[in-house]
Short mmCIF file of C-alpha atoms and ligand atoms in Angstrom, two decimals:
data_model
loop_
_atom_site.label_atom_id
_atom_site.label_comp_id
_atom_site.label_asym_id
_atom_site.label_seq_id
_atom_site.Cartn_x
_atom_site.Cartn_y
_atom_site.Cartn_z
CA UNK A 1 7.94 43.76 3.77
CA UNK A 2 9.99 44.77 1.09
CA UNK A 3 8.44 44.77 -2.79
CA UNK A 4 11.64 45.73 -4.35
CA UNK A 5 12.98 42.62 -6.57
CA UNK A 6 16.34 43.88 -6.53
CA UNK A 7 18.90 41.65 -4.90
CA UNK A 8 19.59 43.15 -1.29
CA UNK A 9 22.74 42.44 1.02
CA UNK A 10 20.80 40.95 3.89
CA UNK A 11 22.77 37.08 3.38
CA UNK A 12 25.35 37.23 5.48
CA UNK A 13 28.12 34.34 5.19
CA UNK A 14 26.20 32.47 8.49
CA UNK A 15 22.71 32.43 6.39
CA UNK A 16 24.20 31.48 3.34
CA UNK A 17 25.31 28.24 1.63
CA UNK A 18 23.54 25.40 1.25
CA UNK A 19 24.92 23.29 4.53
CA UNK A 20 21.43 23.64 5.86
CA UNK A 21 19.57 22.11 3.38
CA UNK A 22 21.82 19.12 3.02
CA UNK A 23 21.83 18.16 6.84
CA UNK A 24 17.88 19.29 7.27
CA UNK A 25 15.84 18.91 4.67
CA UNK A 26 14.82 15.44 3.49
CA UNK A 27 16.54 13.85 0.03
CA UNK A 28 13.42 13.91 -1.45
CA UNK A 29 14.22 17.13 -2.25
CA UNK A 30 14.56 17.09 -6.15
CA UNK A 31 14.23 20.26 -7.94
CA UNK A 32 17.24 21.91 -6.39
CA UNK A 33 19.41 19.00 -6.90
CA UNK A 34 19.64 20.05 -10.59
CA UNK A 35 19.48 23.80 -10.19
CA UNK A 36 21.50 23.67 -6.68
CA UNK A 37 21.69 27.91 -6.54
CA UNK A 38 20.15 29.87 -3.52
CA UNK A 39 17.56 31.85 -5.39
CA UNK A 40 16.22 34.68 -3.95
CA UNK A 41 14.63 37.24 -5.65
CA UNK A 42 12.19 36.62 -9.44
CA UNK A 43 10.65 38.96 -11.71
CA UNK A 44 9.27 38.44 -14.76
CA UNK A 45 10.66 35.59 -16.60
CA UNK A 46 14.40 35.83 -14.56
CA UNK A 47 15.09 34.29 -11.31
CA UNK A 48 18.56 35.82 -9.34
CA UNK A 49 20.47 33.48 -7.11
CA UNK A 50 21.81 35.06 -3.79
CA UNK A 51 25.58 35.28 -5.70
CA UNK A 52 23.92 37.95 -8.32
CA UNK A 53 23.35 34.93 -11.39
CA UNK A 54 20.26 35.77 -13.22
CA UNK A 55 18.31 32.37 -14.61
CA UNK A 56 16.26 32.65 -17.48
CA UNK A 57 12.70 30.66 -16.00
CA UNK A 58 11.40 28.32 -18.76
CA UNK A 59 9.83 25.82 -16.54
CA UNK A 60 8.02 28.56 -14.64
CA UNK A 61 7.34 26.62 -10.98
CA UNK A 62 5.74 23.63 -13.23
CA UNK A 63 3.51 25.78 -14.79
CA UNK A 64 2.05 27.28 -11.64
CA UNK A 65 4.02 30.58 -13.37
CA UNK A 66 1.93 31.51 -16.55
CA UNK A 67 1.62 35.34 -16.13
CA UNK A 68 5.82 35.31 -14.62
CA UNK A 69 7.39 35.87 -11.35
CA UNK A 70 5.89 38.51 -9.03
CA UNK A 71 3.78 40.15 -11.57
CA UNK A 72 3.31 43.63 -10.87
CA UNK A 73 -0.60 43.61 -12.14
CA UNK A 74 -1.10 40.34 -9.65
CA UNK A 75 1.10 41.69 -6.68
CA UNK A 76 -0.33 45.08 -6.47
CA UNK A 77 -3.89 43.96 -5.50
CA UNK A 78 -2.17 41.37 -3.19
CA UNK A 79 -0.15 44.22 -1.32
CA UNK A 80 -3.32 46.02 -1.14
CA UNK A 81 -5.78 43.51 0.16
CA UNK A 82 -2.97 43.08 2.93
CA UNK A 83 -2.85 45.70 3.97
CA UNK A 84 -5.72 46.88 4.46
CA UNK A 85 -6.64 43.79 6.92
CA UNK A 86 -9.03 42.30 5.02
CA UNK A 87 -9.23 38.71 5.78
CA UNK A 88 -6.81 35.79 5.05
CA UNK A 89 -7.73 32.61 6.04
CA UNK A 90 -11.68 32.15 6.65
CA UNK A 91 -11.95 28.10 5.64
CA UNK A 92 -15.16 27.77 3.11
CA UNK A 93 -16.46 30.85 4.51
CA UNK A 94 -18.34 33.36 2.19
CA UNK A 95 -15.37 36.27 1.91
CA UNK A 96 -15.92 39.32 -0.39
CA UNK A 97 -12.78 38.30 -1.87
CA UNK A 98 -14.04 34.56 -3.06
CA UNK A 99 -17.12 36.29 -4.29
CA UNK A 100 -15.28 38.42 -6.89
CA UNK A 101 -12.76 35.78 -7.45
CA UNK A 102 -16.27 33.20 -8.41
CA UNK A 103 -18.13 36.30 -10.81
CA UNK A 104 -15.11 36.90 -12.66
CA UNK A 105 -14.53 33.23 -13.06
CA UNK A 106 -18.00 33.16 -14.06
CA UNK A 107 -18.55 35.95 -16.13
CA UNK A 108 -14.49 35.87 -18.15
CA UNK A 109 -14.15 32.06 -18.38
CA UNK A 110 -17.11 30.10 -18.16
CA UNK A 111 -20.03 32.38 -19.91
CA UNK A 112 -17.81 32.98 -22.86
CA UNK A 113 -17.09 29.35 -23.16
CA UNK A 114 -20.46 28.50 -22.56
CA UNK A 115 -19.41 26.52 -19.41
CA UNK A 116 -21.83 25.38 -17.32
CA UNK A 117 -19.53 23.71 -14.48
CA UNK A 118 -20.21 24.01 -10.85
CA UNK A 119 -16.77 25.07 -9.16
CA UNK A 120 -15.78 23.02 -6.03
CA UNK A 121 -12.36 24.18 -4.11
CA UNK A 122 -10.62 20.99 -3.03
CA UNK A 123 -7.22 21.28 -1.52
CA UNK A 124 -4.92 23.99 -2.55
CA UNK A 125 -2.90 21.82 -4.98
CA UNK A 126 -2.89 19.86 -8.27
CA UNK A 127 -3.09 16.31 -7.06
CA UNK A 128 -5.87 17.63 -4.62
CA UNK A 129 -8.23 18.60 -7.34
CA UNK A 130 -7.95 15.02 -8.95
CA UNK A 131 -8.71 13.22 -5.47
CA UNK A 132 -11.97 15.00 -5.59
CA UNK A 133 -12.90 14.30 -9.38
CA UNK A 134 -12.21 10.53 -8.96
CA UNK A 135 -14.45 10.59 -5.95
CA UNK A 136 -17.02 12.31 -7.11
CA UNK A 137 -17.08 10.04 -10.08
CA UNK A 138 -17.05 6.96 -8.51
CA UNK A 139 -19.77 8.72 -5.84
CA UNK A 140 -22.02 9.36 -8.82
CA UNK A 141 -21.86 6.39 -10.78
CA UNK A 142 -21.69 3.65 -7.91
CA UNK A 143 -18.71 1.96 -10.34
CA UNK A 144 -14.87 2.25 -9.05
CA UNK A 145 -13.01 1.64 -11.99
CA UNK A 146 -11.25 4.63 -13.66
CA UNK A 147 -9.34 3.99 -16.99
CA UNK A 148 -6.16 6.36 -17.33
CA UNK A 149 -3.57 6.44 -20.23
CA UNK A 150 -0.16 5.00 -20.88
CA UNK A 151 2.64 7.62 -19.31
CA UNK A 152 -0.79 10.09 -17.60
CA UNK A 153 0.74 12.00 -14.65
CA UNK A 154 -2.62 12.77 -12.25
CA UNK A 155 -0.50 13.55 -8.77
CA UNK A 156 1.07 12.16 -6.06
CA UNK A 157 -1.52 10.85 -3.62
CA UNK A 158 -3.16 7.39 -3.84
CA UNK A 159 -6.10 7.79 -5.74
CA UNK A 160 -4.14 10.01 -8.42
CA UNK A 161 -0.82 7.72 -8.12
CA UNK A 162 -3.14 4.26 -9.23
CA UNK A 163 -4.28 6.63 -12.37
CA UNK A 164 -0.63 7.85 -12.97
CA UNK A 165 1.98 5.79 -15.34
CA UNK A 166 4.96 5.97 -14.05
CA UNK A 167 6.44 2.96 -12.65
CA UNK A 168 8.96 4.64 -9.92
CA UNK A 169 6.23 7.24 -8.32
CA UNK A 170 3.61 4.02 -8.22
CA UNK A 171 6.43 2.18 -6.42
CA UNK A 172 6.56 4.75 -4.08
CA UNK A 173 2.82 4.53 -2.78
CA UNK A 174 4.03 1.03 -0.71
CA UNK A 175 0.52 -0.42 -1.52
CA UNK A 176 -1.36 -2.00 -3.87
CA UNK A 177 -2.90 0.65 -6.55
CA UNK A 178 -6.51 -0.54 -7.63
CA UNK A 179 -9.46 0.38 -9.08
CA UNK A 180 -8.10 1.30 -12.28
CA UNK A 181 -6.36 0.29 -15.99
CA UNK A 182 -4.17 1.41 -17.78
CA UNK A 183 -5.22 2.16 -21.87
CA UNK A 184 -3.01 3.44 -24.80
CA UNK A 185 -3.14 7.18 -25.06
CA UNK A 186 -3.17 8.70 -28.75
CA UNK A 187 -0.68 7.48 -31.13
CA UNK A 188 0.93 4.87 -28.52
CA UNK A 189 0.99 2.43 -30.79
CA UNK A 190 2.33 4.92 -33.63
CA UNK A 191 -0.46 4.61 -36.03
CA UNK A 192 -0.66 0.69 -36.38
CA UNK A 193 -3.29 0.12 -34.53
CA UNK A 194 -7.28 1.78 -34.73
CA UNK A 195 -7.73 4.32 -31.79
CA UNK A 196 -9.83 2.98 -29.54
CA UNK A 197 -10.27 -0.03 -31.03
CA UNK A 198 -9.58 -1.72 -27.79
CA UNK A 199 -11.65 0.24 -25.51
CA UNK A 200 -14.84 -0.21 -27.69
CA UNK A 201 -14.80 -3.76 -27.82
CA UNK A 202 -14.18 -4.56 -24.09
CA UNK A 203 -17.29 -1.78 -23.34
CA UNK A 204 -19.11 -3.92 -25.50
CA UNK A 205 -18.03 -7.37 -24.69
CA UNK A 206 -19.97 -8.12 -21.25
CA UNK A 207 -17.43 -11.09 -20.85
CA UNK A 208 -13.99 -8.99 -21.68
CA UNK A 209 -13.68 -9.26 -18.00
CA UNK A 210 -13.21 -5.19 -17.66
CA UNK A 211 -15.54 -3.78 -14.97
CA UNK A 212 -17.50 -0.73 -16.71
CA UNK A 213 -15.42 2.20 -15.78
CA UNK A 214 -16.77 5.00 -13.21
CA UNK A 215 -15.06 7.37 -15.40
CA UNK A 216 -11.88 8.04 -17.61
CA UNK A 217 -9.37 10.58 -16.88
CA UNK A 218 -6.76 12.34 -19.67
CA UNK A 219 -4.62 15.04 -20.07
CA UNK A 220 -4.93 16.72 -23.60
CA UNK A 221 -0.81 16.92 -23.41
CA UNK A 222 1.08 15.06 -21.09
CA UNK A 223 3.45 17.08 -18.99
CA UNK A 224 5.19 14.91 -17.46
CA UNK A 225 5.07 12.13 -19.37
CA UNK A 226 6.73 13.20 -22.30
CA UNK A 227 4.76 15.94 -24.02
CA UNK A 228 2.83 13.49 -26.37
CA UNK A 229 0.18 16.08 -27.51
CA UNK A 230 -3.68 14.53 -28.37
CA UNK A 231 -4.53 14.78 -31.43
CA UNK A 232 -7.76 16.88 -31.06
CA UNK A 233 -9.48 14.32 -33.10
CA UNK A 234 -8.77 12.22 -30.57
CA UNK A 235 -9.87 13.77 -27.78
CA UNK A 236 -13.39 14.38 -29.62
CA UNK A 237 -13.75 10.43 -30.00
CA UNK A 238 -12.78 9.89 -26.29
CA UNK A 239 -15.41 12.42 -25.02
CA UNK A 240 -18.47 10.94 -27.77
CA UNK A 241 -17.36 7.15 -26.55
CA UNK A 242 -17.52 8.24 -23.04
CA UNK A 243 -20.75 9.91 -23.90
CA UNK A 244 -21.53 6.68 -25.70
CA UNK A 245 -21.21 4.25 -22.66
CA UNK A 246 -22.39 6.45 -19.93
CA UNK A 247 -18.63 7.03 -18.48
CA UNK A 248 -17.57 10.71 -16.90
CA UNK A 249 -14.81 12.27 -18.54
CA UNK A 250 -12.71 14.01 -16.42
CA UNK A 251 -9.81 16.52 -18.31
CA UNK A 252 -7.03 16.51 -15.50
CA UNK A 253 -5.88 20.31 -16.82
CA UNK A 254 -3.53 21.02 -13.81
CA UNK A 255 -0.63 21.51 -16.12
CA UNK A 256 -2.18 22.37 -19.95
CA UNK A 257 -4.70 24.81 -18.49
CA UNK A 258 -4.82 28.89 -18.01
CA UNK A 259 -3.60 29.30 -21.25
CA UNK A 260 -0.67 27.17 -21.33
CA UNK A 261 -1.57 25.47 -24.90
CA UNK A 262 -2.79 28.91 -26.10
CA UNK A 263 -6.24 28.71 -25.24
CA UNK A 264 -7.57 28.95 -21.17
CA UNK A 265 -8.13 25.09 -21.03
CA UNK A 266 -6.39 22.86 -23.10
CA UNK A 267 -9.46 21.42 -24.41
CA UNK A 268 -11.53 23.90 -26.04
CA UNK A 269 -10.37 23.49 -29.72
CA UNK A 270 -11.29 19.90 -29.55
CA UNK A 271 -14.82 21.03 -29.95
CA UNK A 272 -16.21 19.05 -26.31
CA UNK A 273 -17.33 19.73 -22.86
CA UNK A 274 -15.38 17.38 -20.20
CA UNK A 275 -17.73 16.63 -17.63
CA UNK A 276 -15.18 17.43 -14.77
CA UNK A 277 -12.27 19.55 -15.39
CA UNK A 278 -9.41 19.42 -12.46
CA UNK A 279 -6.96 22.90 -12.38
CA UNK A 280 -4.29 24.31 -10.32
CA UNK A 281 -0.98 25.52 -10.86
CA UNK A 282 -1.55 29.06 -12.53
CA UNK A 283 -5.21 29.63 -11.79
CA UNK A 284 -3.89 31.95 -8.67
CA UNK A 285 -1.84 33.42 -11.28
CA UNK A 286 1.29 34.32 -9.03
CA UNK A 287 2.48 30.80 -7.73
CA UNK A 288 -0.04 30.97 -4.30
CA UNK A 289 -1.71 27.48 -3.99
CA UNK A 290 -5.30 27.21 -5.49
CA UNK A 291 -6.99 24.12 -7.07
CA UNK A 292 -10.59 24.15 -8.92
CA UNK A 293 -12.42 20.90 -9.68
CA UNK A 294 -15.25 21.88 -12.32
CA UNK A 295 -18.42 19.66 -13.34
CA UNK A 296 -21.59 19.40 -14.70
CA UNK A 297 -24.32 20.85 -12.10
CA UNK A 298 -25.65 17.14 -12.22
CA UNK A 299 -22.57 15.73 -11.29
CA UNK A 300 -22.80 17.89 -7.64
CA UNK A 301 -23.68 15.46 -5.45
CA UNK A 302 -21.06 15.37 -2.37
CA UNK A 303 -22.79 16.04 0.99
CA UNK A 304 -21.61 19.50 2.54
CA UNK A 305 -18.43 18.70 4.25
CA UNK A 306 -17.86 15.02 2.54
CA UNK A 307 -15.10 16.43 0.53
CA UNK A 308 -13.66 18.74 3.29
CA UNK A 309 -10.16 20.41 4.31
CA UNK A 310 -8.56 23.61 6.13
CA UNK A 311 -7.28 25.06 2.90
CA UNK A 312 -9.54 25.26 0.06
CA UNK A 313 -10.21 28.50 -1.27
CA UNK A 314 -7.78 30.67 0.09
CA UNK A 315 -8.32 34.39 0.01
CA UNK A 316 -4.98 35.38 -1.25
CA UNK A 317 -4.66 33.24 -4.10
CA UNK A 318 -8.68 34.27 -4.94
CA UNK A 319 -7.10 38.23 -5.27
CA UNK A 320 -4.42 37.48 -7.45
CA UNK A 321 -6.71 34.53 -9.57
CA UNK A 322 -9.56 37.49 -10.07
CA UNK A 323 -6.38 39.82 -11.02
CA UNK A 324 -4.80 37.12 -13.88
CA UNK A 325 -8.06 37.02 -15.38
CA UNK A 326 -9.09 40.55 -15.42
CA UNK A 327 -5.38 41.73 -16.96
CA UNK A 328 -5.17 38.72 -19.38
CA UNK A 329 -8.49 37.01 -19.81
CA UNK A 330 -11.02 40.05 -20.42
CA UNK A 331 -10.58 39.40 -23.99
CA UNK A 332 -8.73 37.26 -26.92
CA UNK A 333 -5.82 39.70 -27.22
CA UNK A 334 -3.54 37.77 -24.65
CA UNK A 335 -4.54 34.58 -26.12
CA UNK A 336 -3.83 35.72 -29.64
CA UNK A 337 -0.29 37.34 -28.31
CA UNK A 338 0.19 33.72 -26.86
CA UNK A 339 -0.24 32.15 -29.87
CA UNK A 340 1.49 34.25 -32.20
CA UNK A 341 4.65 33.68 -29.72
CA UNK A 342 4.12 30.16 -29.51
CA UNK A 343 4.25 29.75 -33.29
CA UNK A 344 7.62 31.49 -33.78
CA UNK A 345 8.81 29.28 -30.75
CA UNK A 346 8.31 26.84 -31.96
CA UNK A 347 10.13 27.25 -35.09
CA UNK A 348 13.21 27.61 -33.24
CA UNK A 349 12.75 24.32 -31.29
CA UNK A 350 12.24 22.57 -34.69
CA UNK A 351 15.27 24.38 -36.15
CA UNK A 352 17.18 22.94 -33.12
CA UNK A 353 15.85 19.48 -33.47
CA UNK A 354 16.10 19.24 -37.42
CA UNK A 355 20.17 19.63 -36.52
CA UNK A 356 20.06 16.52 -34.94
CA UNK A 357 19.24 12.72 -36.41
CA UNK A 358 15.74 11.64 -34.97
CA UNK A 359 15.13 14.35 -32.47
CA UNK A 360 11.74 15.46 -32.60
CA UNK A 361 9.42 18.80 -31.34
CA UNK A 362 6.99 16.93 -28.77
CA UNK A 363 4.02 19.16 -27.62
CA UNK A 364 1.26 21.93 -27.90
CA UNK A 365 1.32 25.58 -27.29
CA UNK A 366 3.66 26.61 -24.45
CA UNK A 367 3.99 23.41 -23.25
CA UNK A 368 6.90 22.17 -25.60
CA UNK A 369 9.96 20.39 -26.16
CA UNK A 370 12.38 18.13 -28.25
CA UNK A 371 12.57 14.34 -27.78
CA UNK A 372 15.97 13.29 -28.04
CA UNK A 373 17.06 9.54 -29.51
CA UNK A 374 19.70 8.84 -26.93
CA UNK A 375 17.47 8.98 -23.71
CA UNK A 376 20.64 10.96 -21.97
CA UNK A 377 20.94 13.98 -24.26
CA UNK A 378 17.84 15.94 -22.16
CA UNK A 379 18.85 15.70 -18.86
CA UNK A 380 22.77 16.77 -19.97
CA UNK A 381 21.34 19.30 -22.05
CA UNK A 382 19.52 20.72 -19.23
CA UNK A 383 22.34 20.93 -17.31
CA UNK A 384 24.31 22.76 -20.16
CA UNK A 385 21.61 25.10 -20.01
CA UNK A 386 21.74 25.84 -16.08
CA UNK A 387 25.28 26.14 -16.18
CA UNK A 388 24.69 29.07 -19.27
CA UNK A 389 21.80 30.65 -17.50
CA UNK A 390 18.80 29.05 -18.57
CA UNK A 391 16.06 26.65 -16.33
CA UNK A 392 14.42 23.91 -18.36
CA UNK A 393 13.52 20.64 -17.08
CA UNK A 394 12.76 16.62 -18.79
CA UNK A 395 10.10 15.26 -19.08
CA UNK A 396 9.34 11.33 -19.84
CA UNK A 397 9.39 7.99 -18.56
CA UNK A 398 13.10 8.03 -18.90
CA UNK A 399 13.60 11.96 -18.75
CA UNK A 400 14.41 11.70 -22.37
CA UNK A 401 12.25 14.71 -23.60
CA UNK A 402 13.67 18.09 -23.13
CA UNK A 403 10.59 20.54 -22.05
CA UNK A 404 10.49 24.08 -22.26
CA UNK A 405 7.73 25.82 -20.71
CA UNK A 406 8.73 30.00 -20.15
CA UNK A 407 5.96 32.14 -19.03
CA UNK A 408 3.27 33.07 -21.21
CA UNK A 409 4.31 36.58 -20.68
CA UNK A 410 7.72 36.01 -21.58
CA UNK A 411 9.00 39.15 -24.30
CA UNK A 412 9.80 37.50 -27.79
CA UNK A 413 13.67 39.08 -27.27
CA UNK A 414 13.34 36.81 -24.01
CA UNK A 415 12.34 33.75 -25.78
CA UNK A 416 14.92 34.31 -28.71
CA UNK A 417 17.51 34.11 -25.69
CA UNK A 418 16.45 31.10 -24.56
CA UNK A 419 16.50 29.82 -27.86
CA UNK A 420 20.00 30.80 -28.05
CA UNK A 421 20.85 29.23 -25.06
CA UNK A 422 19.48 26.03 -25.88
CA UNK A 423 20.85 25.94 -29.24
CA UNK A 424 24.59 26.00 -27.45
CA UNK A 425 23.44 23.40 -25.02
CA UNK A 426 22.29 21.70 -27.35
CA UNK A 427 26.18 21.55 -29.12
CA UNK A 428 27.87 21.60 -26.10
CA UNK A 429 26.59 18.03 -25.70
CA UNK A 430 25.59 16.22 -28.84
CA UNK A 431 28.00 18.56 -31.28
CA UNK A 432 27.25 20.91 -34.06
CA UNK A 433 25.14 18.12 -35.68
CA UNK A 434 23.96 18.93 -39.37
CA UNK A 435 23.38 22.60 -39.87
CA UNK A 436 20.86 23.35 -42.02
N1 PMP B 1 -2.00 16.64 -12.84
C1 PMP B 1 -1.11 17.02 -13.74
C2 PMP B 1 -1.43 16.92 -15.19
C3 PMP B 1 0.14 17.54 -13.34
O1 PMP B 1 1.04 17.91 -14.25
C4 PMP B 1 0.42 17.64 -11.96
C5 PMP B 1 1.74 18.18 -11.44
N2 PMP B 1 2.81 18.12 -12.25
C6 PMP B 1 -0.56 17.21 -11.05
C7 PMP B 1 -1.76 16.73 -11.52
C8 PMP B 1 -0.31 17.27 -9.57
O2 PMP B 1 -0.28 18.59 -9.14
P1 PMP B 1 0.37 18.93 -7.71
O3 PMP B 1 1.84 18.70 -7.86
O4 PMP B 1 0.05 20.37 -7.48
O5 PMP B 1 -0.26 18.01 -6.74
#
């Protein structure tokens, strides 16, 4: 195995190209389709194509990137733990490994939070961790009706798909999606009409015709749908309503958690305590597949093996979790670093935007962008940006928002160049626009 992150000579002309993946691989395929290079080698907050191009990562794998590519204080345990045999895949089994992985959990995110969640390992992924909130809920209250928001994004399966907006991926499930609504997530109606005005009276009205929810599912920021950010106002008036009516909230954190909105969960300035709380992405830390579903100890009511699979928990991903929050979560000094960057990042984005008529900074912490008035401007500016150097994806229900997500360990000079970058992408496609 090699651990250097240098590029190395070992693609010959037969392995190289991209033939293979357009005769093999199913067009599904999407990702690649916008950043089409052969990468091959990551560190930090740079990826390097097989032809020597170094990328710039701002969408860090979705957010499953938060501490950077192949971090050396992640990877070093990870070599280690390999090598010396210790064990890799053991199903639920107890492992030394998941042990430390749950007291450090325990003892550097929930006891300083004054969390008292349960932690149940679902599948390894994002959508995974949802499937088993939704089912616990519905388990525990005997009711099947979940209420989601306008443009939510919970995951690709069926039970997350019928709680997820967006009209294309809902097409694609081929079957009815039931058992749950649809209601108007902060600011949807841009101010004109009262919050959950809605919501109240149909809880109240025993002839509104809207089955009592089992529970109601949000995303302090929506990734994918756009980066509208909850007001944390908001989010305090969902949890006391839900705590009102009896209804679990579940805070689907996949994306805005492990410090991605400059706190570890997403929710914790909001002043409430979910009752589940679904994460993946970056709680391994260095892009290895590991989901978490939290809840209340009440709310732990699956039989063993109801909610069961081959990979949940997986010892790997447990090393390099424990190893994320012992270099970055011992104390507030990352968090603080975090914020201090986000701050001056954000600046930059808003100098950007104020160039251009009606574009607008979208977002919370390190989960940012600029929503553009011509729905077309992202995804060409995104493009701009690849072909200078720089990854950044859309976001939206017609890609309109361009989203910027680096690292969290990304160096300020790093962030500056992305800036930079988008700034030029940014002309190279809607113009100079009105410098300030
Ligand atoms: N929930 C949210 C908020 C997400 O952003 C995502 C993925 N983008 C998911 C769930 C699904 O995660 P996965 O792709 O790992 O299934």
């Amino acid at each position: 195995m090699t651990t250097t992150t240098e590029p190395t000579n070992t693609d010959t002309p037969q392995t190289g190209g991209t033939a293979i993946f357009d005769s093999l691989e199913s067009q599904v395929r999407s990702y690649c389709r916008s950043w089409p290079a052969v990468m091959t080698h990551s560190q930090g907050s740079t990826v390097t194509s097989e032809d020597g191009r170094e990328f710039l990562d701002f969408f860090a794998g979705a957010g499953a990137l938060n501490y950077g590519h192949n971090n050396s204080a992640l990877l070093e345990p990870l070599l280690d733990y390999l090598r010396e045999g210790r064990i890799v895949h053991s199903l639920d089994m107890h492992t030394g490994a998941k042990r430390e992985f749950l007291q450090t959990f325990s003892d550097l995110v929930l006891e300083p939070r004054n969390l008292d969640y349960k932690v149940m390992f679902p599948g390894p992924t994002g959508t995974n961790s949802v499937e088993a909130a939704l089912k616990l809920a519905r388990k525990v209250t005997g009711r099947q009706h979940v209420l989601s928001f306008t443009n939510a994004f919970h995951g690709m399966t069926l039970g997350s798909l019928a709680v997820t907006g967006n009209s294309m991926k809902r097409k694609g499930a081929g079957i009815p999606l039931t058992n749950s609504s649809k209601i108007p997530y902060d600011d949807y109606f841009n101010g004109v009409v009262d919050d959950f005005m809605w919501l109240e009276r149909v809880l109240q009205d025993s002839g509104s015709g809207v089955d009592k929810p089992a529970a109601i599912i949000v995303e302090s920021v929506q990734g994918e749908g756009g980066l509208n950010a909850a007001r944390l106002d908001w989010l305090k008036a969902l949890s006391d309503l839900c705590r009102e009516y009896d209804i679990i909230l579940i805070v689907d954190d996949v994306q805005a958690g492990c410090g991605r909105t400059g706190t570890f969960f997403s929710f914790e300035e909001a002043g409430f305590t979910p009752d589940i709380v679904c994460l993946s992405k970056s709680i391994s830390g260095f892009g290895l597949p590991m989901a978490l579903t939290l809840f209340r100890p009440e709310l732990d009511q699956f039989e063993p093996g109801e909610h069961n699979g081959t990979f949940r928990g997986h010892n790997l991903a447990f090393v390099t979790a424990r190893a994320a929050l012992e270099t970055y979560w011992a104390d507030d000094s990352f968090q603080k670093d975090v914020q201090a960057k986000v701050t001056e990042f954000r600046a930059g984005l808003t100098r950007i935007a104020e160039r251009y008529e009606g574009a607008t900074v979208r977002g919370r912490g390190f989960l940012t962008g600029i929503a553009f008035p011509d729905a077309s401007a992202a995804g060409k500016i995104a493009a701009a940006a690849y072909e200078r150097g720089l990854l950044v994806e859309t976001s939206g229900p017609e890609d309109e928002v361009l989203k910027t997500m680096p690292p969290l360990t990304t160096a300020p000079e790093e962030l500056n160049r992305g800036l930079d970058i988008l700034e030029e992408a940014t002309a190279s496609v809607l113009g100079d626009g009105n410098p300030a």
